[in-house]
Coordinates of C-alpha atoms and ligand atoms in Angstrom, one line a residue:
X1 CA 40.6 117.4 -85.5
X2 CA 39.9 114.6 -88.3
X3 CA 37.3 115.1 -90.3
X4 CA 35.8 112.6 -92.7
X5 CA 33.4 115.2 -94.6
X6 CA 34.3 113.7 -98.2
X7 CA 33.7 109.9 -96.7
X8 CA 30.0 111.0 -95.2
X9 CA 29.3 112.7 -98.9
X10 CA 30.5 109.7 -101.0
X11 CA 28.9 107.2 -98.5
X12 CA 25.4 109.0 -97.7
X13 CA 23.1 108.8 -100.6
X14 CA 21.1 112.6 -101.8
X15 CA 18.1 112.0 -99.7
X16 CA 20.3 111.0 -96.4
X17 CA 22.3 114.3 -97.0
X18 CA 19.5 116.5 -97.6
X19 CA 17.9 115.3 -94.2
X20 CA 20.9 115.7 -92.4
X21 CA 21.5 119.5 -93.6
X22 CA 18.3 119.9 -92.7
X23 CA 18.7 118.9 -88.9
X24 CA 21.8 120.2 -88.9
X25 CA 20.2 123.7 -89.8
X26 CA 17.8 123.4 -86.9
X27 CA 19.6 122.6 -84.4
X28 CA 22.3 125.8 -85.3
X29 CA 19.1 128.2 -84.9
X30 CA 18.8 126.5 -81.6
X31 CA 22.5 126.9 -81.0
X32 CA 23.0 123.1 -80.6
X33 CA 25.3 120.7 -82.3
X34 CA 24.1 117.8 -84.3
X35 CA 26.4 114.6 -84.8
X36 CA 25.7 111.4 -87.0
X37 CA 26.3 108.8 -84.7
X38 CA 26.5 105.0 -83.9
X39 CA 26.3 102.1 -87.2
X40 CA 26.3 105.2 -89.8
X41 CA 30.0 106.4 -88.9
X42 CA 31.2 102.9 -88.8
X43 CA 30.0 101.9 -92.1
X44 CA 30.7 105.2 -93.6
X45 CA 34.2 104.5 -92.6
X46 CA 34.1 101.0 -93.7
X47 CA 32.9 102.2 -97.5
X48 CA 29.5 100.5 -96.5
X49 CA 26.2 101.7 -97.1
X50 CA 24.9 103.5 -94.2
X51 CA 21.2 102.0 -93.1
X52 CA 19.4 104.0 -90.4
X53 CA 20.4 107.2 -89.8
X54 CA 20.8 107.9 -86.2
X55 CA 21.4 111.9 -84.5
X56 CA 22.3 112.4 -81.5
X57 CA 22.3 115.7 -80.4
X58 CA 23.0 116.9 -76.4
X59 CA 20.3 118.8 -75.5
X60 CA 17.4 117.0 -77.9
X61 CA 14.0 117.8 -76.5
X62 CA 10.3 116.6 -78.1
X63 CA 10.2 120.6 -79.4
X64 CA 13.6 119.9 -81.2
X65 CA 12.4 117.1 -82.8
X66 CA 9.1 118.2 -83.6
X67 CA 10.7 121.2 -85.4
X68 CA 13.0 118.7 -87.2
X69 CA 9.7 116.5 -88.5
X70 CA 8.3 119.6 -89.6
X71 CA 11.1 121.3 -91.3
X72 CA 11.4 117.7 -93.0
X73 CA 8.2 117.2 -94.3
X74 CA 7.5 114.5 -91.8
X75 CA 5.7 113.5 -88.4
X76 CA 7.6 112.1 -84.5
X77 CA 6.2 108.3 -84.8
X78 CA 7.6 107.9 -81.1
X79 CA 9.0 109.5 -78.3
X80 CA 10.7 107.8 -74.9
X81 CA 10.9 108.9 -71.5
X82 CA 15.0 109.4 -72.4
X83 CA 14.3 112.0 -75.0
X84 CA 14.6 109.3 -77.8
X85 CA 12.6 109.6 -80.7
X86 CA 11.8 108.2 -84.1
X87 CA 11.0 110.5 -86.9
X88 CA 8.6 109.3 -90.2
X89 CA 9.8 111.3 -93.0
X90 CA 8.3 109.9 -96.4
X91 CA 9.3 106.3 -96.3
X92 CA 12.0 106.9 -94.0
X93 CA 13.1 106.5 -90.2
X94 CA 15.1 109.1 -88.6
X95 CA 16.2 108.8 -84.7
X96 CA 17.3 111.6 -83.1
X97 CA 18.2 111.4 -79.7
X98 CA 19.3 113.2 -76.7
X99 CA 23.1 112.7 -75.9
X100 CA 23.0 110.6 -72.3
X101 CA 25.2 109.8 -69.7
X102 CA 24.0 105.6 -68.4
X103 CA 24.8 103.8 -65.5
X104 CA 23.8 100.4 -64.4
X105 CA 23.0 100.0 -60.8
X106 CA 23.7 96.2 -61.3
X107 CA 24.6 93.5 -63.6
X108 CA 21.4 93.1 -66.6
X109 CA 19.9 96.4 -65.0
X110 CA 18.4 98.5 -67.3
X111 CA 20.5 101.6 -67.3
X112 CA 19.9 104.6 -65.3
X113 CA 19.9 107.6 -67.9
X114 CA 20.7 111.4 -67.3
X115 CA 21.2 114.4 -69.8
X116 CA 25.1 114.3 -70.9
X117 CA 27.7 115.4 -73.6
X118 CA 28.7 113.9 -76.5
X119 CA 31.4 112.5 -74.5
X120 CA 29.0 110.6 -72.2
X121 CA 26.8 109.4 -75.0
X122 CA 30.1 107.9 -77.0
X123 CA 31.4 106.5 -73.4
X124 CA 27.9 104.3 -73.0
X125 CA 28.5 102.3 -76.0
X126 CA 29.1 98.8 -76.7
X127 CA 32.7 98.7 -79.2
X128 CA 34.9 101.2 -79.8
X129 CA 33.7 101.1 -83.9
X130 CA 30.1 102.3 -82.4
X131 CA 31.8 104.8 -80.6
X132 CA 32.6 107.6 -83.0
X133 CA 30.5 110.2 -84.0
X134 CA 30.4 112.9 -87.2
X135 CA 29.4 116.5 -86.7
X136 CA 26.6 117.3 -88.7
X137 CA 26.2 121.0 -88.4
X138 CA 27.4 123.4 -91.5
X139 CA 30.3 125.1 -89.6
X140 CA 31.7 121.7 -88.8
X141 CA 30.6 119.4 -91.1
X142 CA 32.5 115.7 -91.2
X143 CA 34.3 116.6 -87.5
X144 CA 35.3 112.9 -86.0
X145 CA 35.0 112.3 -82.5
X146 CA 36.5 109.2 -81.8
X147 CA 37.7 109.2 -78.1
X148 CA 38.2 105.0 -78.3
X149 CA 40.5 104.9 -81.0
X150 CA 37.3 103.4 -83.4
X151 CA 39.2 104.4 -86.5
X152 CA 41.7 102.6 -85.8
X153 CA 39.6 99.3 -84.8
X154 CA 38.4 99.4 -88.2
X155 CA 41.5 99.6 -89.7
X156 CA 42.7 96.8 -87.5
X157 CA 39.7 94.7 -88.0
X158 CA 39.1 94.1 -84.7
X159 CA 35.4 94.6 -82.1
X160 CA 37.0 96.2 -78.7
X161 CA 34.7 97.0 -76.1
X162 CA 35.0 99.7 -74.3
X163 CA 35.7 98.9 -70.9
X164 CA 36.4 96.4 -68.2
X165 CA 32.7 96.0 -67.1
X166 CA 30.8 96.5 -70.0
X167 CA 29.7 92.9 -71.0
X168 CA 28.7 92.6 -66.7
X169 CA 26.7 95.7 -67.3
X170 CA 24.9 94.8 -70.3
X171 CA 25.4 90.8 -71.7
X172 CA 23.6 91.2 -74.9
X173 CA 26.5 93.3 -75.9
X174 CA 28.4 89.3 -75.8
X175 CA 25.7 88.6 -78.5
X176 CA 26.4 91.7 -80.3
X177 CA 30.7 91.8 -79.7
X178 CA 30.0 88.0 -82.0
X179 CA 27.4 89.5 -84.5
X180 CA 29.7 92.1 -85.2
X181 CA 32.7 90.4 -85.9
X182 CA 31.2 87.5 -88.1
X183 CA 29.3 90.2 -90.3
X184 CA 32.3 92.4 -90.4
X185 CA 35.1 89.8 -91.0
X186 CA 36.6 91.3 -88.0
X187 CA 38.3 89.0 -84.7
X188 CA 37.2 89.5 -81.2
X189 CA 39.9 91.7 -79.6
X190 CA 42.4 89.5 -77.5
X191 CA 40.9 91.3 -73.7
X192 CA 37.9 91.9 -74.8
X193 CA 37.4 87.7 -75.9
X194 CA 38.9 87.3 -72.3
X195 CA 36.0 89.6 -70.5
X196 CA 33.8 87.8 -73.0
X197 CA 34.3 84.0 -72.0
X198 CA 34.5 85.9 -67.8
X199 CA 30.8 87.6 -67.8
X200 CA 29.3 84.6 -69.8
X201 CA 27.3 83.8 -67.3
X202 CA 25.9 87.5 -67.0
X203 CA 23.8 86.5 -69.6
X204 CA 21.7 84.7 -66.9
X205 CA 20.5 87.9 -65.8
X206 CA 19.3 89.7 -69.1
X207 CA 15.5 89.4 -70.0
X208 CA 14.5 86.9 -72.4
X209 CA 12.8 89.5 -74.3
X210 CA 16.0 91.5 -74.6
X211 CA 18.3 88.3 -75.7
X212 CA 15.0 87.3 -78.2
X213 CA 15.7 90.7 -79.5
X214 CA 19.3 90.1 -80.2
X215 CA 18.7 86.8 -81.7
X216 CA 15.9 88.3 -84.2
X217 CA 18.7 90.8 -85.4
X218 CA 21.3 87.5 -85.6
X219 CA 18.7 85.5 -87.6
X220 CA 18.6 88.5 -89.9
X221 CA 22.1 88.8 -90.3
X222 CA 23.1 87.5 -94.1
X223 CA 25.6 85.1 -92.2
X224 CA 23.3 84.1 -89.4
X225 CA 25.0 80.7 -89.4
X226 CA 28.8 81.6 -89.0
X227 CA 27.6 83.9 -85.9
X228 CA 25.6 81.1 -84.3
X229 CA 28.4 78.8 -84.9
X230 CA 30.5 81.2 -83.4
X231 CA 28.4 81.2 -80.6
X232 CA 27.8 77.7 -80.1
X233 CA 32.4 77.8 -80.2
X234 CA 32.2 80.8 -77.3
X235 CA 29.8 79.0 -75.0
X236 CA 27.0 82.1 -75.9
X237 CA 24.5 79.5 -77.2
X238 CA 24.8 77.2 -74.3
X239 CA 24.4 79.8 -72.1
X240 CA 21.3 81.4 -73.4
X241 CA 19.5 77.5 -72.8
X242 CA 22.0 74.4 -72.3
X243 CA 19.5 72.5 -75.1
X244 CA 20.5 75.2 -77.6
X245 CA 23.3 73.2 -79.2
X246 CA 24.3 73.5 -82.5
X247 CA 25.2 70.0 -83.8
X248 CA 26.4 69.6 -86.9
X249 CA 22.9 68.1 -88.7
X250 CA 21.3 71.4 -86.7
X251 CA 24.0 73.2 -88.8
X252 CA 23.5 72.1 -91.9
X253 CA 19.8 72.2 -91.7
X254 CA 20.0 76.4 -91.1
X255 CA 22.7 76.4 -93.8
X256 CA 19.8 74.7 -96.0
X257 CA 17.1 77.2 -94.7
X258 CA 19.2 80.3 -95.8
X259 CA 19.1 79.5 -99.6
X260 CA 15.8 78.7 -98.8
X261 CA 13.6 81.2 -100.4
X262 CA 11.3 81.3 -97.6
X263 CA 10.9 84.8 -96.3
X264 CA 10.7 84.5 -92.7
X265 CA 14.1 83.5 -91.9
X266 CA 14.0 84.2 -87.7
X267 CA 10.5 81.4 -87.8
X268 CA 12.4 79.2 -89.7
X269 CA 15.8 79.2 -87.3
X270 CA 13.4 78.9 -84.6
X271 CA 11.9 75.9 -85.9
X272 CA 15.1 74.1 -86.9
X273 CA 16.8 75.2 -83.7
X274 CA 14.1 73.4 -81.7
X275 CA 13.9 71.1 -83.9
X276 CA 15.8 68.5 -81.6
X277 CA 14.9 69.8 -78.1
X278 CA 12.8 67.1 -75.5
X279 CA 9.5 68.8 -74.5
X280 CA 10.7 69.7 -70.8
X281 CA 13.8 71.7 -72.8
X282 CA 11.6 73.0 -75.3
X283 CA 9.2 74.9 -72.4
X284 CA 12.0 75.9 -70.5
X285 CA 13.3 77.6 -73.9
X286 CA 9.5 79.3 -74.9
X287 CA 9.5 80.7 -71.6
X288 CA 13.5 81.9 -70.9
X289 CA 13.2 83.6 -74.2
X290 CA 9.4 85.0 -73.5
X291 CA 8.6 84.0 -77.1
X292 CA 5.9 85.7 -79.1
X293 CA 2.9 83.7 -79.4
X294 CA 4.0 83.5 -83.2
X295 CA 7.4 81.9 -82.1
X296 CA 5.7 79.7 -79.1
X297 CA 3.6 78.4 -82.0
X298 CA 6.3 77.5 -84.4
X299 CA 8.4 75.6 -81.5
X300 CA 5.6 73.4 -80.5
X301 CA 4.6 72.9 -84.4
X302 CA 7.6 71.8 -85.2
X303 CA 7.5 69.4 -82.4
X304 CA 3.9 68.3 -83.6
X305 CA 4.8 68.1 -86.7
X306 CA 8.2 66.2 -86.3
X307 CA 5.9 63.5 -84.4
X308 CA 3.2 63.3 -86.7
X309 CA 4.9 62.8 -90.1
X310 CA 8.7 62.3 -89.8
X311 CA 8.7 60.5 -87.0
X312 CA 5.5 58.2 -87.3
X313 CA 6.9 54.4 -89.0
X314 CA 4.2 54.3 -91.6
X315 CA 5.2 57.4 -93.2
X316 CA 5.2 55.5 -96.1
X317 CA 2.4 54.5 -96.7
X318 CA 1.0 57.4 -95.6
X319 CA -2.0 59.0 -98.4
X320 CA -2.3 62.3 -99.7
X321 CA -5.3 63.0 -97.8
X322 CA -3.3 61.7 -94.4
X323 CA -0.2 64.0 -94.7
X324 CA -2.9 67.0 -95.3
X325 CA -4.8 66.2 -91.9
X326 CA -1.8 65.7 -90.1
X327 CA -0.1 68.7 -91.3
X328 CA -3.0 71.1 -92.5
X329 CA -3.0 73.1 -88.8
X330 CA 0.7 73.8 -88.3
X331 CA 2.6 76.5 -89.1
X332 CA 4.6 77.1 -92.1
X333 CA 7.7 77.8 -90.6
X334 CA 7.9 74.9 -89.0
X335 CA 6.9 72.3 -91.2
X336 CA 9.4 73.6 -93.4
X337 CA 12.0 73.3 -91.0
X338 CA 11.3 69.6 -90.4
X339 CA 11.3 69.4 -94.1
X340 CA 15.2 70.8 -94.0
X341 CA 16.8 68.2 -91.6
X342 CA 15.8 65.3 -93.8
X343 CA 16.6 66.6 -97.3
X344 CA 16.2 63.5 -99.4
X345 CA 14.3 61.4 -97.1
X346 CA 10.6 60.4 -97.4
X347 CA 9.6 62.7 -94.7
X348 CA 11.0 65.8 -96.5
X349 CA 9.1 65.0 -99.8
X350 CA 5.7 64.6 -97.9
X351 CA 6.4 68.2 -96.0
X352 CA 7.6 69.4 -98.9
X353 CA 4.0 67.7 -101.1
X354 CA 2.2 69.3 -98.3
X355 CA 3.5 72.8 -98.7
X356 CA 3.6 73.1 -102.3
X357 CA 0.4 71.5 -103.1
X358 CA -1.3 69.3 -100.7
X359 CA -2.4 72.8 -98.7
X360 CA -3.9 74.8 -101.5
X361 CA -6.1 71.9 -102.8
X362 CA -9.7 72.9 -102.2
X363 CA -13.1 71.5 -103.5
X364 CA -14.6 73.0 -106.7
X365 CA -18.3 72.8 -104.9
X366 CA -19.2 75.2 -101.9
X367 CA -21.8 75.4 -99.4
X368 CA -24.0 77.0 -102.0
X369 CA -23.6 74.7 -105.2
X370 CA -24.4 71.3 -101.9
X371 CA -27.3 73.0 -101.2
X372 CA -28.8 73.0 -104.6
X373 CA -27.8 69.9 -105.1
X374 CA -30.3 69.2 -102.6
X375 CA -28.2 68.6 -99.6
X376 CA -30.4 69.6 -96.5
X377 CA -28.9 72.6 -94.4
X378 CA -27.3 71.9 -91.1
X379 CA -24.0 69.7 -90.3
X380 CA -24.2 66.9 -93.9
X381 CA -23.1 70.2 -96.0
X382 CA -19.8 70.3 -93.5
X383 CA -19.4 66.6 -94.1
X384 CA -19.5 66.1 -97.7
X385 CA -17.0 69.2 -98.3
X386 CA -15.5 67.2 -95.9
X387 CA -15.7 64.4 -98.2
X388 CA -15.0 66.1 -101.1
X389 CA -11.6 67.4 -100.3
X390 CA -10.5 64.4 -99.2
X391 CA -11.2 62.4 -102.9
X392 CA -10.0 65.4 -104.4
X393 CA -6.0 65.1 -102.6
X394 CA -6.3 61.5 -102.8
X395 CA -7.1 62.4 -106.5
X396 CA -10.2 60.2 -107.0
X397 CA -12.0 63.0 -108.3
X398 CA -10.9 65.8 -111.0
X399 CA -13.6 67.4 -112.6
X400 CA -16.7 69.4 -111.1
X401 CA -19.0 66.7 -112.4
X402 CA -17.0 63.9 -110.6
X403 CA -17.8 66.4 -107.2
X404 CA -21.6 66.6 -108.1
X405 CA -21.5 62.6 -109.0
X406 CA -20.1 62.3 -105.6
X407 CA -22.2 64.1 -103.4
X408 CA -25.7 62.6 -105.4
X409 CA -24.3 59.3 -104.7
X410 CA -23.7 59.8 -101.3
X411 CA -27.1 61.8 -101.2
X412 CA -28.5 58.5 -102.7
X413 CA -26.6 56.5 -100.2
X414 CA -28.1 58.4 -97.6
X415 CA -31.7 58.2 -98.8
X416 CA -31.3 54.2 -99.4
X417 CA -29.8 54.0 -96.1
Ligands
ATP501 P1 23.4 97.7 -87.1 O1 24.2 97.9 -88.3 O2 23.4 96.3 -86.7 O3 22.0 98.3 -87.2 P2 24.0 99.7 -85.3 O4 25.3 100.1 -84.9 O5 23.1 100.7 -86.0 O6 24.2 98.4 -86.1 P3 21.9 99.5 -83.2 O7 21.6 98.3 -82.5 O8 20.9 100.1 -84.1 O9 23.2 99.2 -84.1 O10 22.4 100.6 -82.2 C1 22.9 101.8 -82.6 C2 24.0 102.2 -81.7 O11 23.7 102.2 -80.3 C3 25.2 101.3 -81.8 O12 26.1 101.6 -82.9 C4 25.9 101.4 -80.5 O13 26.7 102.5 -80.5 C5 24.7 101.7 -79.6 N1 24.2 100.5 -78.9 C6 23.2 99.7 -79.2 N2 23.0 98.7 -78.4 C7 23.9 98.9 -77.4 C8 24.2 98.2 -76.2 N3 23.6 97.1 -75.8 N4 25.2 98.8 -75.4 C9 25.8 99.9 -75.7 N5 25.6 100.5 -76.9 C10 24.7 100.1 -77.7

């Protein structure tokens, strides 16, 4: 039996091996046998950091992992009919899950789970290098199991999956085979490219909320770019929606938006990868995908906002005070994308003058300050803020007093009038 005991203890940080003793311990009063499974092995093997610790354990009930969150000093955040569940310890996630056998009763189904071994639970994964899986428990610790040869995947650099019909029985594992392999540096394994490129179109049949799930991890990933290019090579992006294609100005605009300090990356993909969509595709894409009511919003901004700036012919004469009304009600995300397809141009620098300033410019007078003025209450208040912000972005006014001078003349206006 291999065991890679000194690799999980150089790889697993204190906290991480603490925990894991301490499940391990639980389940050997309870006579069952804990195993770190899934990402963790993989990048413990690869001299990665492990992320998210995941246990499988055959035999995991709600009382098991209860006694775990307790022993652990922490709470069960969630439970699944399959005897899945995410543990809350300090400011750390824990799954522990029951080992399962899966089958699919057809192509995009979602799986039909039962109780299994370890041997079952390895068998259900997507790539051989997700398939192994460390023992855990005290009189054991480090044990491999590796029935698909995982180890030596790694070694090979290469993303195998596991068996003739896996990509038919679940398709987002094509958008995970490429995610893989672009993050790892690793090459698509010769058969497993060929089942990829066969059950392409099985991707018809997965939810959009299941491929919008995939793509949120891709846009995440720090080379997002090189996996949608990869993609777009395969035939995956095309498949997903025939508008999603990649050109190479689409390209360089998501190269752009990952130095691009902005925080939420997946919005700002969204935007640019929409970005050159008709209407009819861009619907057809907002509902395949079932996007969020955030990411509906940043699609059809981006399309507002490509149409009321950058592609309106008097952009340049445009005013301060225009650019703000035309942009003030769209989301970030996707003005900035706009902003990214036309770097240098005029349009970029009045998205860009929008974001940085334009947006935050707010008069010095409120309500309050109008009303002693001696502005009557009702709908003239709304008006001459109104007013006001506008000479303030087209800079016509600086100071406070230029704001009171403003509203007495217009009060004055008013009376004369
Ligand atoms: P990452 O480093 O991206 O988080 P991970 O390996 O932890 O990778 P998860 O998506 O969290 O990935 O899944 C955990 C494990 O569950 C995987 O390692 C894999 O063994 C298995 N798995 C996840 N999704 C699938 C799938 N669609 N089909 C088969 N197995 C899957």
């Amino acid at each position: 039996m291999t065991t890679i005991a000194a690799t999980l203890e150089a790889q697993l940080d204190e906290v991480s091996l603490r925990q894991l003793r301490v499940i391990a311990g639980v389940a050997a009063q309870r006579g069952l046998q804990a195993y770190l499974v899934g990402g963790g092995v993989r990048d413990a093997l690869l001299g990665l950091p492990i992320g998210d610790i995941d246990v499988t354990v055959a035999g995991a009930t709600l009382g098991f992992a209860q006694a775990v969150a307790s022993a652990l000093g922490g709470e069960v955040m969630a439970h699944s009919q399959f005897n899945t569940f995410a543990l809350n310890i300090a400011d750390r996630r824990i799954d522990i899950a029951m080992a399962r056998r899966e089958s699919y009763a057809h192509p995009g189904a979602l799986p039909t789970v039962s109780p299994g071994s370890m041997d079952d639970d390895l068998a259900r994964r997507d790539f051989s290098i997700n398939a192994m899986a460390a023992s855990i428990n005290p009189d054991s610790w480090g044990e491999l199991l590796d029935p698909f040869d995982g180890r030596a995947d790694l070694r090979r650099g290469v993303v195998r999956a596991l068996h003739d019909a896996s990509f038919r029985d679940d398709a987002t594992r094509i958008l995970r085979a490429v995610r893989y392999a672009v993050r790892l540096g690793f090459t698509l394994d010769t058969h497993t490219l060929r089942l990829l490129r066969r059950d392409l179109t099985h991707i018809d049949g997965i939810s959009g909320a299941r491929i919008r799930h995939e793509l949120e991890r891709i846009f995440q990933e720090g080379r997002a770019v090189s996996i949608l290019d990869r993609m777009q090579r395969l035939g995956v992006t095309q498949t997903i929606h025939p508008a999603l294609a990649l050109d190479a100005p689409t390209l360089e605009a998501l190269r752009r938006a990952v130095n691009c300090p902005y925080a939420d990356k997946a919005a700002l993909f969204l935007s640019i990868l929409t970005y050159d969509m008709a209407a009819s595709d861009r619907v057809a894409f907002t509902e395949r995908l079932r996007l969020t009511s955030r990411w509906a919003q940043v699609v059809q901004d981006t399309a507002r906002a490509r149409s009321s700036v950058q592609d309106d012919p008097s952009i340049d004469v445009f005013s301060r005070s225009e650019i703000y009304m035309r942009l003030r009600a769209r989301d970030e995300a996707a003005i900035l994308g706009c902003a990214l397809f036309d770097e240098d141009g005029a349009a970029a620098r009045r998205l860009t003058l929008f974001l940085r300033e334009l947006r935050y410019v707010k008069p010095m007078l409120n309500g309050n300050d109008l009303l002693e003025l001696g502005v009557p209450q009702g709908t003239r208040i709304g008006e001459l803020l109104y007013d006001l912000l506008v000479a303030r972005l087209d800079e016509k006014i600086r100071t406070r007093e230029d704001e009171i001078s403003l509203v007495l003349a217009r009060l004055e206006s008013a009376t004369d009038g």
